[in-house]
CSV table of C-alpha atoms and ligand atoms in Angstrom, one decimal:
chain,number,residue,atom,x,y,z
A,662,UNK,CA,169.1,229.7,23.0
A,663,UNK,CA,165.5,229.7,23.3
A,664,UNK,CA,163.7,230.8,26.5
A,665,UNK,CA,161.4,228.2,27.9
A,666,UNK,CA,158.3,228.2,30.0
A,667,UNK,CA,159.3,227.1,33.7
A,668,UNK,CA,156.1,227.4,35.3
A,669,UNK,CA,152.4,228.7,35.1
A,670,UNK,CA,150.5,229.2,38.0
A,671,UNK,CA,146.7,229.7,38.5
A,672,UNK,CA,145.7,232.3,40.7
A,673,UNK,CA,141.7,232.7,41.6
A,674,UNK,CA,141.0,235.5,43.9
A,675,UNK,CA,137.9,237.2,45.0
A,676,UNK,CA,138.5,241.0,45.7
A,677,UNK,CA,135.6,242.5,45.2
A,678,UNK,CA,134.4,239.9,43.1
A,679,UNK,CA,136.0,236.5,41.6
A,680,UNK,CA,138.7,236.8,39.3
A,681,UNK,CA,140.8,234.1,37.9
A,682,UNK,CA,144.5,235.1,36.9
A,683,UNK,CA,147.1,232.3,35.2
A,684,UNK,CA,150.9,233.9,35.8
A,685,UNK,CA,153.4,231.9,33.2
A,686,UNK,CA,157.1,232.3,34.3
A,687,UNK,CA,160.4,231.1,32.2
A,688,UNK,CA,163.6,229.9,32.3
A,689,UNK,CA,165.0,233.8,31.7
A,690,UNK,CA,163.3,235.2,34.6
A,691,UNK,CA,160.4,237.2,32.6
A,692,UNK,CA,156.8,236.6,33.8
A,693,UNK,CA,153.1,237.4,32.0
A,694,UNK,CA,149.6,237.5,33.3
A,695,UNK,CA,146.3,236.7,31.5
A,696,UNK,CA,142.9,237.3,32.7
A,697,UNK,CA,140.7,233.8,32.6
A,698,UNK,CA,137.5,235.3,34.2
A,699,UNK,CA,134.2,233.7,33.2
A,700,UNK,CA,131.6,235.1,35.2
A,701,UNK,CA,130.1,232.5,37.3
A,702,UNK,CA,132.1,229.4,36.1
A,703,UNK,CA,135.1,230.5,37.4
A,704,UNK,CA,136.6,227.6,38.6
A,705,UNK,CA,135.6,225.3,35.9
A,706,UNK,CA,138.6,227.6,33.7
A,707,UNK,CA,141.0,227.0,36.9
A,708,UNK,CA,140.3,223.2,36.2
A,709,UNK,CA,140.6,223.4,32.6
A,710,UNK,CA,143.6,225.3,32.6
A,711,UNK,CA,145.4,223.3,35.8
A,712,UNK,CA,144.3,220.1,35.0
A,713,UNK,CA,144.8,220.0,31.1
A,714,UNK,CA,146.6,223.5,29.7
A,715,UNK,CA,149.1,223.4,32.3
A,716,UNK,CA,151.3,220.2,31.9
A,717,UNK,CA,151.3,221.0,27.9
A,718,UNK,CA,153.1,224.4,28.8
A,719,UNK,CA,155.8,223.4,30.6
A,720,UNK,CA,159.2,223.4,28.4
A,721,UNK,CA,157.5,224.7,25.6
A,722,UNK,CA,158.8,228.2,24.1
A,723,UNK,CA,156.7,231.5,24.7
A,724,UNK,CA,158.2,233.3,22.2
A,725,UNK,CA,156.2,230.8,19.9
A,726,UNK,CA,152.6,232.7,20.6
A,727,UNK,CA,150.6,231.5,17.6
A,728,UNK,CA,152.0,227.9,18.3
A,729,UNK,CA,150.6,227.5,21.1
A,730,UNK,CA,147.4,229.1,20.8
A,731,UNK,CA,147.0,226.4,17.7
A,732,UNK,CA,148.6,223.5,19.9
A,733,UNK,CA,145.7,224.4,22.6
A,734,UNK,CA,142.8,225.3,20.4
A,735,UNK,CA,143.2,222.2,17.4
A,736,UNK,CA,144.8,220.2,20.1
A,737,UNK,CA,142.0,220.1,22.3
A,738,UNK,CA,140.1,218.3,19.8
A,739,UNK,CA,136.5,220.1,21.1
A,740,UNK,CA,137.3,223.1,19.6
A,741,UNK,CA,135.7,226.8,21.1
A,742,UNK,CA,132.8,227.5,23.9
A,743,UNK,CA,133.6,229.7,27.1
A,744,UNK,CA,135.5,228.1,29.1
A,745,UNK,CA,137.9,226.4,26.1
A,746,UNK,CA,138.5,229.8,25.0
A,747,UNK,CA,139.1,231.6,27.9
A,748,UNK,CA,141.9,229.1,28.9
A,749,UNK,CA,143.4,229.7,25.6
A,750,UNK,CA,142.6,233.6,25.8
A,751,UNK,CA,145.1,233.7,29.6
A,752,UNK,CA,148.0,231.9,27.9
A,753,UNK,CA,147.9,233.6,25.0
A,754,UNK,CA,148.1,237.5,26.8
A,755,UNK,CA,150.3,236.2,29.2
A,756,UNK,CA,152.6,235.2,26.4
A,757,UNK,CA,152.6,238.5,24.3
A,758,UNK,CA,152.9,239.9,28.0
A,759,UNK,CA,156.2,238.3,28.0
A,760,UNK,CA,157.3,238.7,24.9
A,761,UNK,CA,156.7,242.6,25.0
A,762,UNK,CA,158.7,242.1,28.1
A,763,UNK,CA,161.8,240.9,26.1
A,764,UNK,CA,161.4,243.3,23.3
A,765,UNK,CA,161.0,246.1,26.4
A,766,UNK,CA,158.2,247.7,24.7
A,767,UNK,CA,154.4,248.5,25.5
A,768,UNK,CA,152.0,245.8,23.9
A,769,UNK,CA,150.8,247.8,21.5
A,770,UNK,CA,154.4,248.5,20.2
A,771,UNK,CA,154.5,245.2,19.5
A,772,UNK,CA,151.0,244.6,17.5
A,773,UNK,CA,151.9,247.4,15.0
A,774,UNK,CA,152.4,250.4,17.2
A,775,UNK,CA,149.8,253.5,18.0
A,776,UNK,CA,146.7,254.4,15.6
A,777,UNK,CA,145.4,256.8,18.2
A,778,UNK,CA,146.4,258.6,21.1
A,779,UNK,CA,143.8,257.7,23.8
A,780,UNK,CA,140.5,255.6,23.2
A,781,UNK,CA,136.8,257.1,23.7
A,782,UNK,CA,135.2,254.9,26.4
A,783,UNK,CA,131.5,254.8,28.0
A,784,UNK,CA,130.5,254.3,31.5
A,785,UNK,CA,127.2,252.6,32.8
A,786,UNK,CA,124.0,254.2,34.5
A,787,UNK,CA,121.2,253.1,35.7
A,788,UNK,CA,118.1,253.8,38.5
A,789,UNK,CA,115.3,251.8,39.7
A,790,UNK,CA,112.9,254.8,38.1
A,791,UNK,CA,113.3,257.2,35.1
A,792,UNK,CA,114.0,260.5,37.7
A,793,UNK,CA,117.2,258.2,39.3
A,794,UNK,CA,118.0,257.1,36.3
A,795,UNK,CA,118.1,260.3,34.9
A,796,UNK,CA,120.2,262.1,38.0
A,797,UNK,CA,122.6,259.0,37.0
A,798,UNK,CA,123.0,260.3,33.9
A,799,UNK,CA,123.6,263.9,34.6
A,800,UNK,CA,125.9,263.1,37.1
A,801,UNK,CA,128.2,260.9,34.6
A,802,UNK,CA,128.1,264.1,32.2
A,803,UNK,CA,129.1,266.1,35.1
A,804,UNK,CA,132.1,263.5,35.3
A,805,UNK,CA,132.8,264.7,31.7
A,806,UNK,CA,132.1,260.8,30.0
A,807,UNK,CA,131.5,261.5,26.5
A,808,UNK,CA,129.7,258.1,26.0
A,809,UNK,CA,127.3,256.7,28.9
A,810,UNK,CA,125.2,253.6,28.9
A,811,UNK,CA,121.8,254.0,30.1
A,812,UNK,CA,119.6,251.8,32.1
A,813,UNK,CA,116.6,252.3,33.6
A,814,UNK,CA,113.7,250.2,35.8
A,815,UNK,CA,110.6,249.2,34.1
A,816,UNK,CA,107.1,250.0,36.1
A,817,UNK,CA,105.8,247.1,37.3
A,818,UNK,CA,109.3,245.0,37.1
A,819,UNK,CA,110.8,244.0,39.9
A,820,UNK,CA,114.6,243.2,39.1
A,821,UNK,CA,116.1,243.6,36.0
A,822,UNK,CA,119.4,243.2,34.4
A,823,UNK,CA,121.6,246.8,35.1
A,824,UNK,CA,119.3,247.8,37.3
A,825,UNK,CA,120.7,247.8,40.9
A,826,UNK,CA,118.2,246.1,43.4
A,827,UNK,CA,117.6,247.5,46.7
A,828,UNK,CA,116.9,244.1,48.1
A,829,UNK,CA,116.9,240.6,46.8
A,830,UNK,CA,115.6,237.9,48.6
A,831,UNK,CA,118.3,235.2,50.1
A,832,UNK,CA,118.5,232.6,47.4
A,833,UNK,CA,120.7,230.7,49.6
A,834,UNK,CA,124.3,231.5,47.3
A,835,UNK,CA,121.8,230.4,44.4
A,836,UNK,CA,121.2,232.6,41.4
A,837,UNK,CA,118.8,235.7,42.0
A,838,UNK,CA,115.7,235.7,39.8
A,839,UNK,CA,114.8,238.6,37.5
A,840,UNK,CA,111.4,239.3,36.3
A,841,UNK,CA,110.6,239.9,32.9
A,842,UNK,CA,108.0,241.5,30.1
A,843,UNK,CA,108.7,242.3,26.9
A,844,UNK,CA,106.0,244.4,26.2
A,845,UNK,CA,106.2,246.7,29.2
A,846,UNK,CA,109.8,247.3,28.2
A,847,UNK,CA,109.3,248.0,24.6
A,848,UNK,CA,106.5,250.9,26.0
A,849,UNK,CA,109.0,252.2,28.3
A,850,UNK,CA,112.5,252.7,26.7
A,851,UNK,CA,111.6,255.3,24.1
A,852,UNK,CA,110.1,257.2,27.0
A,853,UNK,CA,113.5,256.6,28.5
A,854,UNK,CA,115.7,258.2,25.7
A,855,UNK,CA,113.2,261.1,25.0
A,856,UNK,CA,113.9,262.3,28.6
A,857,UNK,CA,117.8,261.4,28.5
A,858,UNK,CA,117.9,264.1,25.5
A,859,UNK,CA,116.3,266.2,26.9
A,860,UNK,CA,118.6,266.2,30.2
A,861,UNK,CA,122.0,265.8,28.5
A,862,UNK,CA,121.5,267.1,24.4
A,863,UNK,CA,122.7,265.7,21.7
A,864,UNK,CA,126.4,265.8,22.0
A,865,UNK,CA,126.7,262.6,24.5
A,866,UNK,CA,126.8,259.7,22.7
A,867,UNK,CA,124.3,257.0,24.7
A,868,UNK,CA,123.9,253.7,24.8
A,869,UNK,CA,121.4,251.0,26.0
A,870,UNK,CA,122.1,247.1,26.3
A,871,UNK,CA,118.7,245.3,25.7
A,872,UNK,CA,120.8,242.0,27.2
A,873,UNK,CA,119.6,239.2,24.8
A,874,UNK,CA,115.8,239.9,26.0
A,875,UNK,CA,114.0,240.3,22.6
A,876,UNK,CA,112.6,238.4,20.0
A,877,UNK,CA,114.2,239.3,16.0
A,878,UNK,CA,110.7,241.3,15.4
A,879,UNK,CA,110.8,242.6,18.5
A,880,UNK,CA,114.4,244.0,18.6
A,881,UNK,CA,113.8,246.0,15.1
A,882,UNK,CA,110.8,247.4,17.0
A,883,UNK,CA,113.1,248.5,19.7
A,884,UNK,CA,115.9,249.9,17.2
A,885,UNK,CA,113.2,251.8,15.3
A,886,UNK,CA,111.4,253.4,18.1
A,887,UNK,CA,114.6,254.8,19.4
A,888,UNK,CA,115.5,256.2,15.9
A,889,UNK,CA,115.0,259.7,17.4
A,890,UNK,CA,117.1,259.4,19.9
A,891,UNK,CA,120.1,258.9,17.8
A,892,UNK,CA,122.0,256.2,20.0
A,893,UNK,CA,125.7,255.4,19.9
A,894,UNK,CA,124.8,251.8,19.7
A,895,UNK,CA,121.9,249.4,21.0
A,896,UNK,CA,123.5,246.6,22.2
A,897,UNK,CA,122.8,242.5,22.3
A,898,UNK,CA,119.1,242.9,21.1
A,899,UNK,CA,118.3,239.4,20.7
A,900,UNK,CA,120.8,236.0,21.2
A,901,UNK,CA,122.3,235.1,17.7
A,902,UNK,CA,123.1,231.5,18.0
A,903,UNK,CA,120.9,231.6,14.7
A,904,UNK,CA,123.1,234.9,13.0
A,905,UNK,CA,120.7,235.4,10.0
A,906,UNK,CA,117.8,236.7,12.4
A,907,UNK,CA,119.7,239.8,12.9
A,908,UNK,CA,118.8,240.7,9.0
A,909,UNK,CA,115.4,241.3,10.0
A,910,UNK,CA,116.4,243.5,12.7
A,911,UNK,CA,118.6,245.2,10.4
A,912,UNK,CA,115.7,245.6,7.5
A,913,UNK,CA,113.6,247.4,9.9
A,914,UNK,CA,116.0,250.0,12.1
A,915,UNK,CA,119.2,252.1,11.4
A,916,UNK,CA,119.7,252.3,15.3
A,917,UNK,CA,123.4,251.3,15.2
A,918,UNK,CA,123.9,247.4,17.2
A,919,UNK,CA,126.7,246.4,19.3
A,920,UNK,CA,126.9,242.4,19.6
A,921,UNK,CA,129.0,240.0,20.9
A,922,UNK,CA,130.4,240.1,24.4
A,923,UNK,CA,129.2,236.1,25.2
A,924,UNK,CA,131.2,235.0,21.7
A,925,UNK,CA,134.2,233.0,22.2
A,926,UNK,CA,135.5,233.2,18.0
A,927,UNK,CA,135.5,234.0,14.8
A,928,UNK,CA,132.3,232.0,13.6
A,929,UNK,CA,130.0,233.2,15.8
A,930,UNK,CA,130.1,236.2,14.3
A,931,UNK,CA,131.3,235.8,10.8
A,932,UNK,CA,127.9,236.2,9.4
A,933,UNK,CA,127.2,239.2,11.1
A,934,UNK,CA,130.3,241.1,10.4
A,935,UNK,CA,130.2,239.9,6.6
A,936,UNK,CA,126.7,241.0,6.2
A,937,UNK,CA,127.7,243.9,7.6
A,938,UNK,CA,124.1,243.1,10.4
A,939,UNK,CA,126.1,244.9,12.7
A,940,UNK,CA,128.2,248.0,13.6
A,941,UNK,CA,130.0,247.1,16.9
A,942,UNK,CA,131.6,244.0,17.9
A,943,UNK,CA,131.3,243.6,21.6
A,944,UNK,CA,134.3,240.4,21.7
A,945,UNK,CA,136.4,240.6,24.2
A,946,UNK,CA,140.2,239.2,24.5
A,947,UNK,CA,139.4,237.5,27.3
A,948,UNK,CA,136.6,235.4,25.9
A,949,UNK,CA,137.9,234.7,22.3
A,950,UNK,CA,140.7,233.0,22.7
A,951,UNK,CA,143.2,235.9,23.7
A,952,UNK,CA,144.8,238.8,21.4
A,953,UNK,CA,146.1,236.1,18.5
A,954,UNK,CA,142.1,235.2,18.1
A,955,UNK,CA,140.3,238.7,18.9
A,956,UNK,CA,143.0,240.1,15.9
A,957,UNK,CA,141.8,237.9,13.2
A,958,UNK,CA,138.1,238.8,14.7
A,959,UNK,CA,139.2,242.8,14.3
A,960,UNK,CA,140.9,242.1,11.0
A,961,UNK,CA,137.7,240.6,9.6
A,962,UNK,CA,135.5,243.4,11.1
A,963,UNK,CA,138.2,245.9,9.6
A,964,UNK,CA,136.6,244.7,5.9
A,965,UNK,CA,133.4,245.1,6.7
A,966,UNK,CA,132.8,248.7,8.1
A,967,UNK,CA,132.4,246.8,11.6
A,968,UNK,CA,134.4,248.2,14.3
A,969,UNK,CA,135.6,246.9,17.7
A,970,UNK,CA,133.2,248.0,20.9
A,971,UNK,CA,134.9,245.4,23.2
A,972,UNK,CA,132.9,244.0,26.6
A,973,UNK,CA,134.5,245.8,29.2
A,974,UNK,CA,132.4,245.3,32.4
A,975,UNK,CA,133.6,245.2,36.5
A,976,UNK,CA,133.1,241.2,36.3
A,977,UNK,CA,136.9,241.0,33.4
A,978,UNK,CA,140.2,241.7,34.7
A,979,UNK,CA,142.0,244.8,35.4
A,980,UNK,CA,144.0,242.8,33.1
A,981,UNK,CA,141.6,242.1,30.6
A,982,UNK,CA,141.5,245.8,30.3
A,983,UNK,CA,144.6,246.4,29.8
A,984,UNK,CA,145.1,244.0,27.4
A,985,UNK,CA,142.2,246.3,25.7
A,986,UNK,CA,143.6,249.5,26.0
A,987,UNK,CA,147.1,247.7,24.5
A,988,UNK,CA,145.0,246.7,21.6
A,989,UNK,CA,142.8,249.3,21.1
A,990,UNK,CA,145.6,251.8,21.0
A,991,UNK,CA,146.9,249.6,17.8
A,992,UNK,CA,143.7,248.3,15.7
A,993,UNK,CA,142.6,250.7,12.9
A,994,UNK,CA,138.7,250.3,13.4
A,995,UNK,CA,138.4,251.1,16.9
A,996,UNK,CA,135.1,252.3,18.3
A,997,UNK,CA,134.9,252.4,22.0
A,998,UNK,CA,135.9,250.8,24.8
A,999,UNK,CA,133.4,249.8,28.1
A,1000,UNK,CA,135.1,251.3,31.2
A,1001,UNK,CA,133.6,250.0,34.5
A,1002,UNK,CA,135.2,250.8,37.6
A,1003,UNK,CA,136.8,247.5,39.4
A,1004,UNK,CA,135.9,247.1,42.7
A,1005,UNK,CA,137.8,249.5,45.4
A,1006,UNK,CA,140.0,246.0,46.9
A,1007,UNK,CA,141.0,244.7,43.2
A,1008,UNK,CA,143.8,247.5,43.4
A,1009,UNK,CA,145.1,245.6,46.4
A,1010,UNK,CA,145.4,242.5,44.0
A,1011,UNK,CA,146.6,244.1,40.8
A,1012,UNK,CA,148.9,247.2,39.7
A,1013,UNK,CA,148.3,248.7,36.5
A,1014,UNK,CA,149.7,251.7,34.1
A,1015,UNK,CA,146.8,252.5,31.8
A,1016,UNK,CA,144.7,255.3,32.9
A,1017,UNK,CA,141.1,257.2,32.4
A,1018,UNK,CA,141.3,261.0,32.1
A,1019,UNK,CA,138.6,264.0,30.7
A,1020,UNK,CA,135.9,260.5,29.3
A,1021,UNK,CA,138.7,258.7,27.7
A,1022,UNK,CA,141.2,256.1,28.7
A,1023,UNK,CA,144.8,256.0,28.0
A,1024,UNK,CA,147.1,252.2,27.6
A,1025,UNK,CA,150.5,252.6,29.7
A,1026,UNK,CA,153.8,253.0,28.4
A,1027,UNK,CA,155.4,250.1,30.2
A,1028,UNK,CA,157.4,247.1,29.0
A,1029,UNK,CA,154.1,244.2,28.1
A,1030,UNK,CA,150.9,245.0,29.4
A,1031,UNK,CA,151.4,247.1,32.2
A,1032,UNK,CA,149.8,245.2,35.2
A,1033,UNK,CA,150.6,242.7,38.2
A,1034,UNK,CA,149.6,240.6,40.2
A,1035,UNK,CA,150.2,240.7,43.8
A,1036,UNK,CA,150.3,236.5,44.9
A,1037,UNK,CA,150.7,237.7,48.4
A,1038,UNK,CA,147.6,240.1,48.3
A,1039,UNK,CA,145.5,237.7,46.2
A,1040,UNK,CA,145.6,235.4,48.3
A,1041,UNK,CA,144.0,237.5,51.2
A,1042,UNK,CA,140.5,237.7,48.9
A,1043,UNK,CA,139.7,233.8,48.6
A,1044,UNK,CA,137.3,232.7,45.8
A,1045,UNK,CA,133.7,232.6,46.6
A,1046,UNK,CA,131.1,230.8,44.7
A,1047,UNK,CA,128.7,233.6,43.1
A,1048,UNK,CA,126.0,233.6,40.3
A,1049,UNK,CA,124.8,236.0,37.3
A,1050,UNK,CA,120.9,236.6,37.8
A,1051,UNK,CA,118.2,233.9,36.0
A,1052,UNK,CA,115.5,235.9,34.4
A,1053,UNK,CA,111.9,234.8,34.0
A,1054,UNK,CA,108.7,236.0,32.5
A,1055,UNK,CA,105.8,237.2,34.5
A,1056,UNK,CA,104.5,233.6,34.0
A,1057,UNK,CA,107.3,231.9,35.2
A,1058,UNK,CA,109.2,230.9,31.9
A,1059,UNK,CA,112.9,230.6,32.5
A,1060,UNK,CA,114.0,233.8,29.6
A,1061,UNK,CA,117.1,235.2,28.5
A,1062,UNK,CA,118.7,237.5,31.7
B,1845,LIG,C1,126.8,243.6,30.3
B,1845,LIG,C2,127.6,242.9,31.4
B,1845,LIG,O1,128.6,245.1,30.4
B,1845,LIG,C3,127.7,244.7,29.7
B,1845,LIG,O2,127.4,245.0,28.5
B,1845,LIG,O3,126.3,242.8,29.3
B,1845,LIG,O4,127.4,243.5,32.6
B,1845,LIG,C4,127.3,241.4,31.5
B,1845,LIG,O5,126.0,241.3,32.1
B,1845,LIG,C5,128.3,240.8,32.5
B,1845,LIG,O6,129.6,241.0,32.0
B,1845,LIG,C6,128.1,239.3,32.6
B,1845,LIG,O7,129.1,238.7,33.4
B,1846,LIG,MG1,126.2,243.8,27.5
């Protein structure tokens, strides 16, 4: 007799920061969690999942993963965008959750079993000046990371993106505003690099996220002036709603690029990956559609020399990440994982298996994905309203943060 979905539950919390968690339970007493986080619209995926996923779940089977994901993603009739995907994304990890539960295997068992042992990961740095962001960066080889993401303030800039600020003026629970320019940037970051070298050699792999800031002629600039520096990757260079400018970029630089981490499915990056205009695809299973989606997004990369360098920052899930580690221990063309530390209270909310050891990060053993989530303790961390930053130019144009 099939098992059947009894109830699924939508749990926004805040510890730390705001996370929104859907918890699907069934008639034989197993229970999975997916991660529905979208930073800074967090509760229009509560809405969309509790007001229009939820009543189609009820009675339905999870062992029937791929059903459903195509029941929620055709079904919907406006197909794909953040907060679509990201609904569909929860269910669908919380349902291989379960089913790895009933198999009593890992996740990773499941998708095809290990490729590798333990998955190279990269942390981020960053300092207000070159000299902090430099100590940063020692400091994380100290740690023994064999991959760190650098990120440094630019003279004359006030607040830019990965660049903690000291201060920022009350924007009354509105978004803080960055300041912006191009050409200040491009003058700086090769200086950047030429000192990281310096500090650390050439053994650690870095990396640099340019955060959608460039123009196309720009960004090849960029990539080529940091040629010599050999990076692991250079990362979201310029937005690719239009995918074809990245072949310019790609003409003019063999600096490896990273993309991806705002896509939510398999077209927004089909061109990339086919043209091979990329090397990393930053995807992530919580904002493609869940594991069904972000497998057919590997698959595809898989072809194409492209391999996975999935978005892994402190604003997805603990569960998110395991769900990563789960599928990075499986998919043949991994390339590295981002590992940012969740805030200290999260492990009040959730209890997870995988593990970081010696730079690299290891998926648990456990039945599904390894993680909980404590209702009780959730609810002690309420959900409150926050914003990503706004960026503008030094002449007041609203840019790309
Ligand atoms: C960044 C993120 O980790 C990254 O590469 O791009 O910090 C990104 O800014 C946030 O995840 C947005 O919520
Ligand atoms: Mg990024």
């Amino acid at each position: 007799m099939a098992d059947r979905i009894t109830a699924a539950k939508v749990i926004v919390c805040s510890p730390g920061r705001n996370f929104v968690t859907l918890k699907i339970e069934t008639a034989s007493g197993l229970s999975g969690i997916g991660d529905a986080t979208v930073n800074g619209r967090e509760m229009a995926v509560a809405a969309y999942l509790q007001e229009h996923v939820v009543p189609c779940l009820i009675g339905r089977d999870p062992a029937r993963i791929e059903d459903v994901w195509q029941y929620l993603y055709r079904g919907a009739y406006w197909r794909r965008g953040p907060i679509t995907m990201a609904a569909i994304a929860a269910v669908d990890v919380a349902l291989w959750d379960i089913k790895a539960k009933a198999a009593g295997m890992p996740l990773y068992q499941l998708l095809g079993g290990a490729s590798r042992s333990h998955m190279l990961c990269y942390t981020h740095t960053d300092g207000a000046t070159l000299d902090e962001a430099m100590a940063a960066l020692e400091r994380a080889a100290e740690a023994g990371y064999h991959a760190i993401r650098v990120q440094a303030g630019v003279p004359g800039l006030k607040r830019i993106y990965g660049v903690h600020a000291a201060d920022a003026p009350d924007m009354g629970g509105l978004p803080n505003e960055g300041d912006w320019d191009t050409a200040k940037y491009l003058r700086f970051a090769p200086k950047v690099f030429e000192e990281a070298r310096k500090r650390v050699g050439a053994d650690i792999h870095l990396l640099h996220d340019a955060h959608h800031r460039l123009l196309p002629n720009e960004a090849a600039q960029l990539g080529k002036s940091l040629e010599p520096y050999d990076l692991f990757w250079l990362e979201d260079v310029t937005p690719v709603e239009n995918q074809e400018v990245l072949r310019h970029v790609r003409r003019h630089t063999t600096t490896p690029l990273a993309i991806g981490e705002v896509f939510n499915s398999i077209w927004d990056c089909q061109t990339l990956i086919t043209e091979q205009l990329i090397d990393y695809i930053r995807a992530t299973i919580v904002h493609a559609g869940g594991i069904t989606h972000v497998r057919r997004i590997a698959d595809l990369a898989g072809l194409y020399g492209v391999r996975t360098g999935f978005h892994g920052a402190a604003d997805l899930s603990p569960v998110t990440m395991a769900a990563a580690l789960h599928f990075g221990r499986w998919v043949p063309n991994f390339g590295i994982q981002e590992y940012s530390i969740h805030p200290k209270d999260s492990q009040q909310v959730f209890q997870w298996d995988w593990s970081f050891r010696d730079g690299y990060l290891f998926s648990g053993e456990s039945p599904g994905l390894g993680i909980t989530i404590d209702e009780a303790a959730a609810a002690r961390f309420p959900y409150q309203r926050a914003y990503l930053d706004v960026n503008r130019l030094t002449d007041g144009t609203l840019w790309n943060w």
